[in-house]
Amino acid sequence: MNGHWHNSRFEALTAAELYAVLQLRQDIFVVEQACVYRDLDGLDAGSWHMRCVSGEQVLAYQRCLPPGLSYPESSLGRIAVPASARGTGLGRELVQRGIDFNLAQWPDAGIAIGAQAYLRSFYASLGFVAAGEPYLEDGIFHMHMQFKPGQIPAGTSPGHH
């Protein structure tokens, strides 16, 4: 799938860009996953908003959060790819771009995520390791994971971008 990559501070997003991002997040995390939760959690204003867009459609999205905003480390969150773009490698490219951005932006901070537990092996293939046991958040099992370069499990390889 062809798209253009953008990474913007919250205040640089246009109203239309913000609307498209929030619509994607609601479509996936609230409607598709049948989960009622507070998406507007107060963290958007301090985050970078990375997305791949084609025309008006957001094909991939994530927040890149600075250290201290959500975790002591930098973090990635609200990682979303619409059903129409899944299976294309876009999710892997999105997370790899997020890792690269966070490492460049905050090189000594590390990266933490609160991953949905069923995606553990996906994130492990990109260099994240589980930090603790699964926990229930908003009715969905999650896991704290930390980026540990060089500890990628055998038999997996990181995505190329």
mmCIF file of C-alpha atoms in Angstrom:
data_model
loop_
_atom_site.group_PDB
_atom_site.id
_atom_site.type_symbol
_atom_site.label_atom_id
_atom_site.label_comp_id
_atom_site.label_asym_id
_atom_site.label_seq_id
_atom_site.Cartn_x
_atom_site.Cartn_y
_atom_site.Cartn_z
ATOM 1 C CA MET A 1 0.000 0.000 0.000
ATOM 2 C CA ASN A 2 1.308 3.399 -0.915
ATOM 3 C CA GLY A 3 1.129 6.216 1.563
ATOM 4 C CA HIS A 4 3.036 9.188 2.839
ATOM 5 C CA TRP A 5 4.579 9.235 6.305
ATOM 6 C CA HIS A 6 4.147 12.176 8.666
ATOM 7 C CA ASN A 7 5.156 12.729 12.279
ATOM 8 C CA SER A 8 3.795 15.859 13.919
ATOM 9 C CA ARG A 9 3.524 17.468 17.298
ATOM 10 C CA PHE A 10 -0.096 17.747 18.477
ATOM 11 C CA GLU A 11 -0.274 21.507 17.882
ATOM 12 C CA ALA A 12 0.870 21.036 14.265
ATOM 13 C CA LEU A 13 -2.019 18.701 13.381
ATOM 14 C CA THR A 14 -4.789 20.292 11.364
ATOM 15 C CA ALA A 15 -8.368 19.791 12.521
ATOM 16 C CA ALA A 16 -8.932 17.351 9.624
ATOM 17 C CA GLU A 17 -5.779 15.350 10.485
ATOM 18 C CA LEU A 18 -6.742 15.142 14.149
ATOM 19 C CA TYR A 19 -10.287 14.105 13.247
ATOM 20 C CA ALA A 20 -9.000 11.311 10.953
ATOM 21 C CA VAL A 21 -6.639 10.008 13.666
ATOM 22 C CA LEU A 22 -9.311 10.046 16.372
ATOM 23 C CA GLN A 23 -11.789 8.367 14.015
ATOM 24 C CA LEU A 24 -9.306 5.546 13.304
ATOM 25 C CA ARG A 25 -8.603 5.083 17.016
ATOM 26 C CA GLN A 26 -12.318 4.954 17.794
ATOM 27 C CA ASP A 27 -13.048 2.578 14.895
ATOM 28 C CA ILE A 28 -10.432 0.088 16.097
ATOM 29 C CA PHE A 29 -10.181 0.400 19.862
ATOM 30 C CA VAL A 30 -13.827 1.143 20.690
ATOM 31 C CA VAL A 31 -15.968 -0.307 17.882
ATOM 32 C CA GLU A 32 -13.929 -3.222 16.443
ATOM 33 C CA GLN A 33 -12.652 -4.381 19.835
ATOM 34 C CA ALA A 34 -15.996 -3.660 21.543
ATOM 35 C CA CYS A 35 -14.199 -1.819 24.319
ATOM 36 C CA VAL A 36 -15.574 1.203 26.107
ATOM 37 C CA TYR A 37 -12.592 3.171 27.402
ATOM 38 C CA ARG A 38 -11.330 6.746 27.645
ATOM 39 C CA ASP A 39 -9.312 7.251 24.447
ATOM 40 C CA LEU A 40 -8.861 10.964 25.123
ATOM 41 C CA ASP A 41 -6.535 10.416 28.076
ATOM 42 C CA GLY A 42 -4.743 13.751 28.225
ATOM 43 C CA LEU A 43 -1.546 12.410 26.614
ATOM 44 C CA ASP A 44 -2.111 13.533 23.019
ATOM 45 C CA ALA A 45 -0.936 17.141 23.549
ATOM 46 C CA GLY A 46 2.510 16.007 24.740
ATOM 47 C CA SER A 47 2.969 13.333 22.063
ATOM 48 C CA TRP A 48 4.203 13.107 18.503
ATOM 49 C CA HIS A 49 1.611 11.654 16.104
ATOM 50 C CA MET A 50 3.121 9.345 13.486
ATOM 51 C CA ARG A 51 0.925 8.278 10.612
ATOM 52 C CA CYS A 52 0.918 6.936 7.103
ATOM 53 C CA VAL A 53 -1.784 8.518 4.976
ATOM 54 C CA SER A 54 -3.142 8.029 1.490
ATOM 55 C CA GLY A 55 -5.416 10.859 0.472
ATOM 56 C CA GLU A 56 -7.730 11.398 3.447
ATOM 57 C CA GLN A 57 -7.318 7.834 4.760
ATOM 58 C CA VAL A 58 -5.016 7.044 7.673
ATOM 59 C CA LEU A 59 -3.366 3.679 6.885
ATOM 60 C CA ALA A 60 -1.295 3.441 10.078
ATOM 61 C CA TYR A 61 -0.977 5.498 13.257
ATOM 62 C CA GLN A 62 0.795 5.623 16.615
ATOM 63 C CA ARG A 63 1.690 8.070 19.336
ATOM 64 C CA CYS A 64 5.359 8.560 20.211
ATOM 65 C CA LEU A 65 5.483 9.704 23.818
ATOM 66 C CA PRO A 66 8.445 11.356 25.540
ATOM 67 C CA PRO A 67 9.945 9.927 28.732
ATOM 68 C CA GLY A 68 7.898 10.702 31.805
ATOM 69 C CA LEU A 69 4.579 11.249 30.033
ATOM 70 C CA SER A 70 3.195 7.711 30.302
ATOM 71 C CA TYR A 71 6.211 5.698 31.550
ATOM 72 C CA PRO A 72 9.626 6.704 32.897
ATOM 73 C CA GLU A 73 10.910 5.588 29.468
ATOM 74 C CA SER A 74 9.748 6.960 26.133
ATOM 75 C CA SER A 75 6.839 4.950 24.773
ATOM 76 C CA LEU A 76 4.698 4.060 21.791
ATOM 77 C CA GLY A 77 0.950 3.834 22.048
ATOM 78 C CA ARG A 78 -2.407 3.792 20.289
ATOM 79 C CA ILE A 79 -0.743 1.693 17.567
ATOM 80 C CA ALA A 80 -3.427 1.208 14.938
ATOM 81 C CA VAL A 81 -3.756 -0.142 11.407
ATOM 82 C CA PRO A 82 -7.245 -0.361 9.862
ATOM 83 C CA ALA A 83 -8.450 -3.810 8.788
ATOM 84 C CA SER A 84 -8.118 -2.817 5.111
ATOM 85 C CA ALA A 85 -4.340 -2.277 5.526
ATOM 86 C CA ARG A 86 -3.517 -5.259 7.756
ATOM 87 C CA GLY A 87 -1.313 -8.040 6.424
ATOM 88 C CA THR A 88 0.641 -5.604 4.239
ATOM 89 C CA GLY A 89 3.636 -5.130 6.547
ATOM 90 C CA LEU A 90 2.497 -1.602 7.358
ATOM 91 C CA GLY A 91 2.098 -2.342 11.078
ATOM 92 C CA ARG A 92 5.655 -3.660 11.293
ATOM 93 C CA GLU A 93 6.972 -0.625 9.391
ATOM 94 C CA LEU A 94 4.962 1.689 11.667
ATOM 95 C CA VAL A 95 6.371 0.239 14.890
ATOM 96 C CA GLN A 96 9.920 0.140 13.479
ATOM 97 C CA ARG A 97 9.617 3.797 12.495
ATOM 98 C CA GLY A 98 8.375 4.567 16.009
ATOM 99 C CA ILE A 99 11.321 2.729 17.561
ATOM 100 C CA ASP A 100 13.744 4.598 15.290
ATOM 101 C CA PHE A 101 12.115 7.957 16.095
ATOM 102 C CA ASN A 102 12.074 7.434 19.854
ATOM 103 C CA LEU A 103 15.681 6.221 19.904
ATOM 104 C CA ALA A 104 16.781 9.274 17.900
ATOM 105 C CA GLN A 105 14.651 11.720 19.909
ATOM 106 C CA TRP A 106 15.369 10.320 23.394
ATOM 107 C CA PRO A 107 18.475 8.104 22.936
ATOM 108 C CA ASP A 108 19.073 7.297 26.601
ATOM 109 C CA ALA A 109 15.473 6.877 27.752
ATOM 110 C CA GLY A 110 14.579 3.375 26.540
ATOM 111 C CA ILE A 111 11.140 2.483 25.162
ATOM 112 C CA ALA A 112 8.207 0.916 27.015
ATOM 113 C CA ILE A 113 4.819 -0.180 25.712
ATOM 114 C CA GLY A 114 1.612 -1.566 27.160
ATOM 115 C CA ALA A 115 0.908 -4.110 24.421
ATOM 116 C CA GLN A 116 -2.234 -6.137 23.950
ATOM 117 C CA ALA A 117 -1.122 -9.572 25.137
ATOM 118 C CA TYR A 118 -2.116 -11.412 21.952
ATOM 119 C CA LEU A 119 0.431 -9.264 20.061
ATOM 120 C CA ARG A 120 3.348 -10.285 22.299
ATOM 121 C CA SER A 121 5.169 -12.270 19.600
ATOM 122 C CA PHE A 122 4.723 -9.443 17.061
ATOM 123 C CA TYR A 123 6.370 -6.938 19.405
ATOM 124 C CA ALA A 124 8.994 -9.500 20.447
ATOM 125 C CA SER A 125 9.973 -9.850 16.776
ATOM 126 C CA LEU A 126 10.766 -6.113 16.814
ATOM 127 C CA GLY A 127 12.960 -6.312 19.923
ATOM 128 C CA PHE A 128 10.523 -5.897 22.822
ATOM 129 C CA VAL A 129 10.621 -8.238 25.818
ATOM 130 C CA ALA A 130 7.864 -8.849 28.344
ATOM 131 C CA ALA A 131 8.299 -7.085 31.669
ATOM 132 C CA GLY A 132 5.895 -8.792 34.041
ATOM 133 C CA GLU A 133 2.710 -10.784 33.758
ATOM 134 C CA PRO A 134 -0.364 -10.002 31.640
ATOM 135 C CA TYR A 135 -2.852 -7.625 33.253
ATOM 136 C CA LEU A 136 -6.427 -6.714 32.453
ATOM 137 C CA GLU A 137 -6.947 -3.163 31.162
ATOM 138 C CA ASP A 138 -10.313 -2.034 29.839
ATOM 139 C CA GLY A 139 -11.400 -5.676 29.504
ATOM 140 C CA ILE A 140 -8.415 -6.676 27.322
ATOM 141 C CA PHE A 141 -5.256 -8.455 28.500
ATOM 142 C CA HIS A 142 -2.138 -6.338 28.090
ATOM 143 C CA MET A 143 1.559 -6.771 28.888
ATOM 144 C CA HIS A 144 4.228 -4.265 29.795
ATOM 145 C CA MET A 145 7.080 -4.686 27.341
ATOM 146 C CA GLN A 146 10.437 -2.956 27.023
ATOM 147 C CA PHE A 147 12.597 -2.502 23.957
ATOM 148 C CA LYS A 148 15.815 -4.469 24.365
ATOM 149 C CA PRO A 149 17.851 -4.282 21.158
ATOM 150 C CA GLY A 150 19.955 -7.344 20.558
ATOM 151 C CA GLN A 151 17.534 -9.608 22.437
ATOM 152 C CA ILE A 152 15.334 -10.472 19.488
ATOM 153 C CA PRO A 153 14.124 -14.078 19.893
ATOM 154 C CA ALA A 154 15.632 -16.726 17.637
ATOM 155 C CA GLY A 155 13.650 -17.430 14.497
ATOM 156 C CA THR A 156 12.328 -13.889 14.150
ATOM 157 C CA SER A 157 13.711 -10.943 12.299
ATOM 158 C CA PRO A 158 12.940 -7.250 12.563
ATOM 159 C CA GLY A 159 11.051 -5.609 9.714
ATOM 160 C CA HIS A 160 12.795 -3.577 7.081
ATOM 161 C CA HIS A 161 11.818 -0.037 6.262
#
